CSV table of C-alpha atoms in Angstrom, one decimal:
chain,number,residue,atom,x,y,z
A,973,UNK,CA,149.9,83.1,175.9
A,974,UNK,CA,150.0,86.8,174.7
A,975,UNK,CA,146.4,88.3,175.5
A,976,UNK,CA,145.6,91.5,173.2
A,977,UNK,CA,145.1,94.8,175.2
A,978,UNK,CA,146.6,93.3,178.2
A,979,UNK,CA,148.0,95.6,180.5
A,980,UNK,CA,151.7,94.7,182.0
A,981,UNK,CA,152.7,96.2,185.3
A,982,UNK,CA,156.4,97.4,185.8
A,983,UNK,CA,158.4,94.7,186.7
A,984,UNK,CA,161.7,95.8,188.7
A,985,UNK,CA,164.3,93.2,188.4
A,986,UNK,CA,167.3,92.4,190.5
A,987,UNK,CA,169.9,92.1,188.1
A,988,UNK,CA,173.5,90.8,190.0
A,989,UNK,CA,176.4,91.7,187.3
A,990,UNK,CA,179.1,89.1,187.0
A,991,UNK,CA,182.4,90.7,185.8
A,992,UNK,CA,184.2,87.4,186.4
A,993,UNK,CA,185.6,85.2,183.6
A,994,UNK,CA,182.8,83.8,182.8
A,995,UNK,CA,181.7,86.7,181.1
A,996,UNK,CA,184.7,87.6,179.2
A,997,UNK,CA,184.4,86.2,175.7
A,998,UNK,CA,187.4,84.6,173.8
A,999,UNK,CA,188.2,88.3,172.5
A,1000,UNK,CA,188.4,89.7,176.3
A,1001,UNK,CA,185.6,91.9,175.4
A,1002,UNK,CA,182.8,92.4,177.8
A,1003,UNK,CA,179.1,90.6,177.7
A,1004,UNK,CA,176.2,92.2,179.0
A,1005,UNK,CA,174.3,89.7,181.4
A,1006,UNK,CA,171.6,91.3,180.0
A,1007,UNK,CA,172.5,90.5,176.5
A,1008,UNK,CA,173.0,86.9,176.6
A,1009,UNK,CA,170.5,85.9,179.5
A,1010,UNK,CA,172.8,85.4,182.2
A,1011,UNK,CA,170.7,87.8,184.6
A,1012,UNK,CA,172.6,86.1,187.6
A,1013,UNK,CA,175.9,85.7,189.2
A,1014,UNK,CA,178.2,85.9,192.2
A,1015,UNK,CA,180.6,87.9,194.0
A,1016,UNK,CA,179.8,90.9,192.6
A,1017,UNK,CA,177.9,94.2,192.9
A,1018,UNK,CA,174.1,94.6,192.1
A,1019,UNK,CA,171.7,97.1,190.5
A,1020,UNK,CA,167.9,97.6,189.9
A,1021,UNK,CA,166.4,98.2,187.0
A,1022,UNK,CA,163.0,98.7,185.8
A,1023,UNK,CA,161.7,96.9,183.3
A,1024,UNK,CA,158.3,98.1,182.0
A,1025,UNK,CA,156.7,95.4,179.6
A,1026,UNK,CA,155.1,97.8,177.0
A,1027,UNK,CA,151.3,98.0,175.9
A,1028,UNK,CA,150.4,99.4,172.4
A,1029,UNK,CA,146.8,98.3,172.8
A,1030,UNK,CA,146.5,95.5,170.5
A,1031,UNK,CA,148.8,92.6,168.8
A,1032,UNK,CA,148.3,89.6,166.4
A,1033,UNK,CA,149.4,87.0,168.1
A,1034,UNK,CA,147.2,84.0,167.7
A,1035,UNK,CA,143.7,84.0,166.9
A,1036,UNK,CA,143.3,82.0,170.5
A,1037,UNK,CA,143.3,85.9,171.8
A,1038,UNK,CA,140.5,87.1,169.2
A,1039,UNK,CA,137.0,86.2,169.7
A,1040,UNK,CA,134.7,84.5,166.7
A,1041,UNK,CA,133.5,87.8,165.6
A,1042,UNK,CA,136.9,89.6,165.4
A,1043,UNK,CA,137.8,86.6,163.4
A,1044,UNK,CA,134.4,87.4,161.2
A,1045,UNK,CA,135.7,91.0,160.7
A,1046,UNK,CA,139.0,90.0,159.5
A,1047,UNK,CA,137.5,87.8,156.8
A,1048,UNK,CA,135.2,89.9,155.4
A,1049,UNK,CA,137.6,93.4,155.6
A,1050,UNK,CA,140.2,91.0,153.5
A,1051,UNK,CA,137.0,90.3,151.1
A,1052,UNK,CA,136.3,93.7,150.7
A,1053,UNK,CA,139.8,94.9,150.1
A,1054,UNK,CA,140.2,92.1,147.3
A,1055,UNK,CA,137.1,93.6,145.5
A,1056,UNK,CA,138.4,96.9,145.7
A,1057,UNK,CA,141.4,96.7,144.7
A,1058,UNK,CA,141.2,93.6,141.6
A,1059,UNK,CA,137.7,94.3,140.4
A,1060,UNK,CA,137.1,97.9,141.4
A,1061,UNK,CA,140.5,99.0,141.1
A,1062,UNK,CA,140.0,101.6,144.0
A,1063,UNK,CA,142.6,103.5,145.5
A,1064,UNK,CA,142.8,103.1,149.5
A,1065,UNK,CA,143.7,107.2,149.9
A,1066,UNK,CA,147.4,106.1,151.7
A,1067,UNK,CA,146.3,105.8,155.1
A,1068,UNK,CA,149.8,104.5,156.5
A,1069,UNK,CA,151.6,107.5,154.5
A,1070,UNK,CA,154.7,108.2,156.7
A,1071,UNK,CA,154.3,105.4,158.3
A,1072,UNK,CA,156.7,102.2,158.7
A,1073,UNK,CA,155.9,98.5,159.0
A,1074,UNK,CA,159.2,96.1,160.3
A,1075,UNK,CA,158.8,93.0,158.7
A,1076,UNK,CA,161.3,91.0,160.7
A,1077,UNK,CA,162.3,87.9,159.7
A,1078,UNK,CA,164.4,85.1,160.8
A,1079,UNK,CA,163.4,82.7,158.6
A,1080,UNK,CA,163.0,82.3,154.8
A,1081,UNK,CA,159.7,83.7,153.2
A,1082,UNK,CA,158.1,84.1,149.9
A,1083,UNK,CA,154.3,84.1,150.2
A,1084,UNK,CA,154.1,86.3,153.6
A,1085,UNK,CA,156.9,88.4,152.4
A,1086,UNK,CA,155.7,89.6,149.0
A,1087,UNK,CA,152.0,89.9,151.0
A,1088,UNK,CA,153.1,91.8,153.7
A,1089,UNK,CA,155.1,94.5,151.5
A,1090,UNK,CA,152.5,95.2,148.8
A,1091,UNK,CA,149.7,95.8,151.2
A,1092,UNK,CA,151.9,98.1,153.1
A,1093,UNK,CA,152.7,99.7,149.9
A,1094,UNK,CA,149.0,99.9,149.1
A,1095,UNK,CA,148.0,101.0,151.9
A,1096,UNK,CA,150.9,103.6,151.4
A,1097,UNK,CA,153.0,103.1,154.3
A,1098,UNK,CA,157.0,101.6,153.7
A,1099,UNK,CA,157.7,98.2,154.3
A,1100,UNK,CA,161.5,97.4,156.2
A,1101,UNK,CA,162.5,94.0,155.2
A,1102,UNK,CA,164.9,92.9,158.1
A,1103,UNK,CA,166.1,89.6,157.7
A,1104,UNK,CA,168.3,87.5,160.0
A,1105,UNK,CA,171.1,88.6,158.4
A,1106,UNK,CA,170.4,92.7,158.7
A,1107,UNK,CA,170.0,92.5,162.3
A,1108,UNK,CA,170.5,91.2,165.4
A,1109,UNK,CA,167.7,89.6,165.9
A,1110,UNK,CA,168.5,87.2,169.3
A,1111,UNK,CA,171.4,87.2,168.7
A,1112,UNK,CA,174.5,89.3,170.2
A,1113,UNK,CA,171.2,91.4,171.1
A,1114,UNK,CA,168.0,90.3,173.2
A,1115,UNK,CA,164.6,90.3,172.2
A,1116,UNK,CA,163.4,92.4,174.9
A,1117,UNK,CA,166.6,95.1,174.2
A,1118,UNK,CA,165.4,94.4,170.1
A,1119,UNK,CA,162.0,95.0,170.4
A,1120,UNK,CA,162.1,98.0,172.9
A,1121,UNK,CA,164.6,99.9,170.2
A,1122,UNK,CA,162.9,98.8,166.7
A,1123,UNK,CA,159.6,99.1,168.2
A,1124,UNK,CA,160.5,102.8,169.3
A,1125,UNK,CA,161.5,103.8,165.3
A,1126,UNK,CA,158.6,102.1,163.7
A,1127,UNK,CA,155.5,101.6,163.9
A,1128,UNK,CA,154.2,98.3,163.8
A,1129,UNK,CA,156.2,94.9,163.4
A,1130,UNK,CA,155.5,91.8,161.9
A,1131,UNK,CA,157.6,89.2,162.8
A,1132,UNK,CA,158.4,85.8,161.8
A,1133,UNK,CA,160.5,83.7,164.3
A,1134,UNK,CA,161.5,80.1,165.5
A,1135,UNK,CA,160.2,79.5,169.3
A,1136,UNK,CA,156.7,81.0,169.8
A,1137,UNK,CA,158.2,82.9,173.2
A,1138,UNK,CA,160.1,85.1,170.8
A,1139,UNK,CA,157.0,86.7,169.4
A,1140,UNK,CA,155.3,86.8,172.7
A,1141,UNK,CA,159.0,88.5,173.7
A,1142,UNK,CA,158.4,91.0,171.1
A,1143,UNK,CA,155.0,91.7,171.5
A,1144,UNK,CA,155.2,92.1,175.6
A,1145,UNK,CA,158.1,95.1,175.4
A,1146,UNK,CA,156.6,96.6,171.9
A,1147,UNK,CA,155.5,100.3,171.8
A,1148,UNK,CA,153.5,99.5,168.6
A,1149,UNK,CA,150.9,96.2,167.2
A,1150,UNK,CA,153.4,93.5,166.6
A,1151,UNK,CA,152.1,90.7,164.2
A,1152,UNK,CA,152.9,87.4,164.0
A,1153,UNK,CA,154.0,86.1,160.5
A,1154,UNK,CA,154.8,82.4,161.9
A,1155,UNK,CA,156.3,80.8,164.7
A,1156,UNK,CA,156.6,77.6,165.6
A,1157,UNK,CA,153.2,77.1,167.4
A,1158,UNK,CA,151.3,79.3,165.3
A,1159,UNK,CA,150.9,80.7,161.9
A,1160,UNK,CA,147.5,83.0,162.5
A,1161,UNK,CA,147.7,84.9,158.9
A,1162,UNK,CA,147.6,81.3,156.8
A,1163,UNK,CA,144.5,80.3,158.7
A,1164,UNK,CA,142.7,83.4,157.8
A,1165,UNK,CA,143.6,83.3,154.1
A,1166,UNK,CA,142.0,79.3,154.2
A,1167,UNK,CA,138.7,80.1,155.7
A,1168,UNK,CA,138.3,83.2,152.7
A,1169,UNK,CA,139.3,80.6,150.0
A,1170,UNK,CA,136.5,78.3,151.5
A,1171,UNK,CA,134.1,81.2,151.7
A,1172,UNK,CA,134.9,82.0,148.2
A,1173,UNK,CA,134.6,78.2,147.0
A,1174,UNK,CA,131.5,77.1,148.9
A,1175,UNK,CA,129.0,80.2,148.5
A,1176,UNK,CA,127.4,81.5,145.4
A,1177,UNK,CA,130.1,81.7,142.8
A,1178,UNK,CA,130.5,84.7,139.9
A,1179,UNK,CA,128.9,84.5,136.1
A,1180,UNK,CA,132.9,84.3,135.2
A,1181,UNK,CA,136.4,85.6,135.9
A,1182,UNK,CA,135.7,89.4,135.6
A,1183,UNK,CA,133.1,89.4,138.7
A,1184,UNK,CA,133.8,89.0,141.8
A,1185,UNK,CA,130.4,87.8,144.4
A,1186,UNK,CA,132.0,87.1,147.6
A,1187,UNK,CA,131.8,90.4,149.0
A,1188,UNK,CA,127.5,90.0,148.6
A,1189,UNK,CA,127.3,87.0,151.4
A,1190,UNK,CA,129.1,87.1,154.9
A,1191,UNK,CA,131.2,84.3,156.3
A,1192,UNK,CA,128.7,83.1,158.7
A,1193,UNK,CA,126.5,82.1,156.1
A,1194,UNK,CA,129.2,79.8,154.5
A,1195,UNK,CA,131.8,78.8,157.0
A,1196,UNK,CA,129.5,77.0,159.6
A,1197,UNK,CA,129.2,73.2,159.3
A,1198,UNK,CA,131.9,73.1,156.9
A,1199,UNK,CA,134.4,69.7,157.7
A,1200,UNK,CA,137.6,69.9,157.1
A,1201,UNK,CA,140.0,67.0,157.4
A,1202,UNK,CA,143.6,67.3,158.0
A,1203,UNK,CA,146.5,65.1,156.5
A,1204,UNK,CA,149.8,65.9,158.2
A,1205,UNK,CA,151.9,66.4,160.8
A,1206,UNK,CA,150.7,68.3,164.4
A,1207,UNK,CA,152.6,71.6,163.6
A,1208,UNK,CA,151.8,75.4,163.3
A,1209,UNK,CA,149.3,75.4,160.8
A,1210,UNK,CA,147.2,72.7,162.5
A,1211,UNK,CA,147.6,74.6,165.7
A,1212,UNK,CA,146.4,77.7,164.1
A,1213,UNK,CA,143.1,75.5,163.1
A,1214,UNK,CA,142.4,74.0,166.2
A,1215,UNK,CA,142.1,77.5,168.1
A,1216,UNK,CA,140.5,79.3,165.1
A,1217,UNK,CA,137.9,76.6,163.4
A,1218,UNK,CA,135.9,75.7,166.5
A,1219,UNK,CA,134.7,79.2,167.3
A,1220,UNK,CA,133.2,79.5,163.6
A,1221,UNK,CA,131.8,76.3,163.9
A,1222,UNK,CA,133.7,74.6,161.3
A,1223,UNK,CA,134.7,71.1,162.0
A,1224,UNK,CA,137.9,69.4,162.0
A,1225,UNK,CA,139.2,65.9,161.6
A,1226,UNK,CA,143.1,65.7,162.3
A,1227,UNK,CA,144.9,62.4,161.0
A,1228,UNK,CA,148.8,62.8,162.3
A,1229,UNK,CA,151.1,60.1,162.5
A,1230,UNK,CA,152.5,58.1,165.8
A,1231,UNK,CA,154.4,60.5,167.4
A,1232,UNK,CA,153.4,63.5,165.2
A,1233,UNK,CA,150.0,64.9,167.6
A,1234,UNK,CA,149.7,68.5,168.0
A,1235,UNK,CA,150.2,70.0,171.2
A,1236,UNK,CA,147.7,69.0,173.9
A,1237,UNK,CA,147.6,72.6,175.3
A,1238,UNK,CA,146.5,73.6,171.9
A,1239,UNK,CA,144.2,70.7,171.2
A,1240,UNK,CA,142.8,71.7,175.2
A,1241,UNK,CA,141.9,75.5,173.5
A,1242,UNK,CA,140.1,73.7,170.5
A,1243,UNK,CA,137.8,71.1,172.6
A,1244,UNK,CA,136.7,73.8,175.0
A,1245,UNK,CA,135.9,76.3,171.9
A,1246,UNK,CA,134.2,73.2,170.6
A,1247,UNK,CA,131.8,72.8,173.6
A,1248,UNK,CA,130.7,76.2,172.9
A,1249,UNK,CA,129.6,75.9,169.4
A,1250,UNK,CA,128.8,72.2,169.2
A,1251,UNK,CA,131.9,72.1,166.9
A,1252,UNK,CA,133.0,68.3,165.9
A,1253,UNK,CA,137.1,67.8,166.4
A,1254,UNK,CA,138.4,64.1,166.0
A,1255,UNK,CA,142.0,62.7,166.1
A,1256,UNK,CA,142.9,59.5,164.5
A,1257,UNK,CA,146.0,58.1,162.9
A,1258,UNK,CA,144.1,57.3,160.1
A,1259,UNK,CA,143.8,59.2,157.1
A,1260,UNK,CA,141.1,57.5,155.1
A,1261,UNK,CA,139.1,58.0,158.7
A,1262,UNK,CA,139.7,61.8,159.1
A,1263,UNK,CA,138.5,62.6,155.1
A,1264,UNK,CA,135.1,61.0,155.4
A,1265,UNK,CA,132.7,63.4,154.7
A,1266,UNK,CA,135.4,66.0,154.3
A,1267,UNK,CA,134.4,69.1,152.3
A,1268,UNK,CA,138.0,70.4,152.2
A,1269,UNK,CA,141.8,68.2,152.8
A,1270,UNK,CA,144.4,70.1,153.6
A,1271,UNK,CA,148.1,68.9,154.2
A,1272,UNK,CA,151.1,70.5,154.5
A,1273,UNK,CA,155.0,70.4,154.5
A,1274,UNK,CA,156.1,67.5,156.2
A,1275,UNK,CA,159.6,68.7,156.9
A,1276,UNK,CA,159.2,72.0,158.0
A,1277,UNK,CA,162.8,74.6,157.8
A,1278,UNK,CA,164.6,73.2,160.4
A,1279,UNK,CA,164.2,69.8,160.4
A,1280,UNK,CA,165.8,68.8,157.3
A,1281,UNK,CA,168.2,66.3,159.6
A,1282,UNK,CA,164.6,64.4,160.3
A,1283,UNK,CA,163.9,64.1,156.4
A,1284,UNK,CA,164.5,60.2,156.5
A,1285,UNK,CA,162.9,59.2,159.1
A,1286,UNK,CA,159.6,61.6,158.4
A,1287,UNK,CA,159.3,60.5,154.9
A,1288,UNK,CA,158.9,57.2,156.5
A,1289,UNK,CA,157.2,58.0,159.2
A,1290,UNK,CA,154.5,59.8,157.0
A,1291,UNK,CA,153.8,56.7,154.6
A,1292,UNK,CA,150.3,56.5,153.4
A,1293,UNK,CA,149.9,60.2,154.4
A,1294,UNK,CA,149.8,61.8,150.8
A,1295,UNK,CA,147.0,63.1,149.4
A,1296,UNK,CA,145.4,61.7,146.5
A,1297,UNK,CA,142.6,60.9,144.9
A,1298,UNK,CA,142.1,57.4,146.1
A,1299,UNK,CA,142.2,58.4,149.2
A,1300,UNK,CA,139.6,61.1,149.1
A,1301,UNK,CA,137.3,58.2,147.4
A,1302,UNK,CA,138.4,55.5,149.9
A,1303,UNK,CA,137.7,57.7,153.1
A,1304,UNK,CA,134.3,59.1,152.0
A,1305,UNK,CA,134.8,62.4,151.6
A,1306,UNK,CA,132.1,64.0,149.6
A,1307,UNK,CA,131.7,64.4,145.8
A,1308,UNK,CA,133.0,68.1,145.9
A,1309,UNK,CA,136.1,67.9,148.0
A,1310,UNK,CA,138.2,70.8,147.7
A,1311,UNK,CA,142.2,70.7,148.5
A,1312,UNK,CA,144.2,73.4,150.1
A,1313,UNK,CA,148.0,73.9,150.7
A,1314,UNK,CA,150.1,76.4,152.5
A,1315,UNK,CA,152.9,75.8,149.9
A,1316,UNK,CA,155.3,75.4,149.4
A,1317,UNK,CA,154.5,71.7,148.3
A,1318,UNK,CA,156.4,68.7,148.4
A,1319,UNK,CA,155.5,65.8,146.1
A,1320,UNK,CA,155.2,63.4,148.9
A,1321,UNK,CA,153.0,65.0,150.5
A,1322,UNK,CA,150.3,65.5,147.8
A,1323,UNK,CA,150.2,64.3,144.0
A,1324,UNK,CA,150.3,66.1,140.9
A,1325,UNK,CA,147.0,64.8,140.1
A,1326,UNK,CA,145.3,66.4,143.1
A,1327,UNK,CA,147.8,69.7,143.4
A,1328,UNK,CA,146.8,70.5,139.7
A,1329,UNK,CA,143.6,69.2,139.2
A,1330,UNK,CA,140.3,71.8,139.7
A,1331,UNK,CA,140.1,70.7,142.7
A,1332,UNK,CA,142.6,72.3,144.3
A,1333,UNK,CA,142.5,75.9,145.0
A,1334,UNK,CA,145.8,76.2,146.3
A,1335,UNK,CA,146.9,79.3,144.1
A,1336,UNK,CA,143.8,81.0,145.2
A,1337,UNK,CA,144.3,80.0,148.8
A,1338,UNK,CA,148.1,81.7,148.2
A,1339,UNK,CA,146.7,84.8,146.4
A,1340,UNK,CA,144.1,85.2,149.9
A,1341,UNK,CA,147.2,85.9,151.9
A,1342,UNK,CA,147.5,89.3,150.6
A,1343,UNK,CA,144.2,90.4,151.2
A,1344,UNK,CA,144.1,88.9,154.5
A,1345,UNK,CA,147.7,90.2,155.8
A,1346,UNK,CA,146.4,93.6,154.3
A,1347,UNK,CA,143.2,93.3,156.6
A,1348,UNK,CA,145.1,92.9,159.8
A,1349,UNK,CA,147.2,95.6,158.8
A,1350,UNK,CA,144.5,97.7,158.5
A,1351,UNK,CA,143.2,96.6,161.7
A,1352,UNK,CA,146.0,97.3,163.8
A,1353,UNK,CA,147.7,100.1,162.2
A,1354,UNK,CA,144.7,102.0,160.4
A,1355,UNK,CA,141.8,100.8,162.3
A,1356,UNK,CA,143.6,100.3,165.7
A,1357,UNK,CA,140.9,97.6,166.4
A,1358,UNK,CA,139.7,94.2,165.6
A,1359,UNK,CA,135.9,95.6,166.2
């Protein structure tokens, strides 16, 4: 795991370069071993390089690196910026003019994407949409050789990948903050824009539409003691809770399906977080048993891009998992339940009578994702700190 201001010795490699067949491709053309991972081979000469893993001070990685009060700062610079900007309609004097953010993406995006560019554009720095089809992102090119040249035109990257290693890839060999936008362990950004949407929900609401209050109280007088429960399978998002919720006291009931537990590593983080701050975390396979006094259920997509092959057998696998209002009443979760969703939803996974009814905040929850991607931009790239 990727720690933030970590400092990386130079490593020097023995590299042995194979020029037999085995790296000629079907058009006789030549593959760099270091290209396409094939760092050894035989009967041929050798060379050694140095390979200096990069450090640019601070990343975004997972919030497993930031500690409760960084977490705090985050929330309440997102806060801030939202009453600025909506309600104040303040100007933020174009800090990142000049500057240029990457926003790399192999996979599809609409919520992180349209966040990401318009706070960079606020802020007035120039958002680089680079898709999987724009560059070579992994492929015909490494990560390391990717990040070391992006990372040397840019100045920061935010990147949303497959395997988690990639972003750790990309972050190690950076020369600027690289952010992560989602992989498949964690999805840092979502998490934040959650626990500002409960901060906004449970603490002293405005006269009507026009104000805005949430600004006037701090997290920790809202967030602590808060349960939430939930629904769904043991992927990103719930990783991204079990390392963030315990540090700010807010407790977390996880019903998964057989076969569908998070990653014990992860859930290792949580329960030691959870000792410090006399956090509750519970795992059952039973969802009426994970709302029970729930202030908040939260579910998610149960077919995640990907694993569209699995759709059958998770759709079965998942029965009695949707959210709906029996369930909140069966389980015992308290009069005011609130529901959140990373979107985008899937009927299965939560009815129409709970997805549109005032209970759900879920548009809210999606609107928080600019304000809290444009705090962590501000952070890295402005601020150049999580203090």
């Amino acid at each position: 795991m990727l720690l933030n201001r970590r400092l990386f010795p130079i490593a020097k490699v023995k590299f042995i370069i194979n020029r037999t067949s085995s790296n000629i491709n079907s058009t006789n053309k030549w593959i760099s071993p270091i290209s396409n991972f094939n760092y050894l081979g035989v009967n041929s000469y050798s060379t050694s390089l140095n390979v200096k893993p990069a450090s640019s001070g601070i990343h975004y990685i997972t919030h497993a690196d930031l500690s409760s009060q960084q977490i705090y700062n985050l929330i309440v610079s997102a806060i801030q910026h939202k009453h600025n900007v909506k309600y104040l309609n303040k100007q933020s004097g174009q800090p990142l003019s000049g500057k240029t953010l990457a926003v790399m993406f192999s996979k599809r995006s609409t919520r992180t994407r349209v966040a990401t560019e318009t706070a960079v554009a606020y802020l007035g720095g120039q958002p680089m949409f680079l898709g999987s089809q724009d560059i070579q992102l992994g492929v015909n090119e490494s990560l390391l050789d990717t990040s070391v040249v992006v990372s040397s035109m840019v100045d920061g990257i935010m990147a949303r990948v497959g395997s988690h290693s990639d972003i750790e890839t990309l972050a190690k060999y950076s020369t600027v903050p690289v952010i992560n936008a989602l992989s498949d362990m964690y999805h840092p950004t979502q998490i934040l824009a959650d626990l500002m949407t409960m901060h906004e929900v449970f603490g002293p609401q405005p006269k009507d539409e026009s104000s805005y209050v949430a600004h006037l109280t701090h997290p920790k007088e809202t967030l602590p003691g808060l349960k939430v429960a939930w629904i769904g399978d043991g992927n990103n998002i719930l990783h991204s809770m079990l390392v963030t919720f315990p540090k700010l006291g807010v407790h977390l009931s996880v019903a998964t399906p057989k076969g569908y537990d998070p990653s014990k590593d992860v859930v290792k983080i949580a329960q030691d977080e959870a000792v410090k701050t006399n956090t509750e975390i519970s795992f059952t396979h039973d969802p009426k048993e994970a709302v029970k006094d729930a202030d908040v259920i939260v579910t998610d997509t149960w077919i995640s891009m990907g694993q569209e092959s699995e759709k059958a057998k998770r759709i079965k696998d998942f029965a009695g998992y949707q959210v709906t209002s029996s369930l909140a009443k069966d389980g015992g979760a308290k009069p005011n339940w609130k529901f959140l969703h990373c979107l985008p939803r899937k009927q299965e996974e939560v009815t129409d009578e709970v997805f549109y009814s005032p209970r759900s905040v879920v548009f809210q929850e999606a609107e928080n994702r600019k304000w809290t991607i444009l705090s962590v931009i501000d952070a890295l790239l402005v601020k150049k700190s999580f203090d």
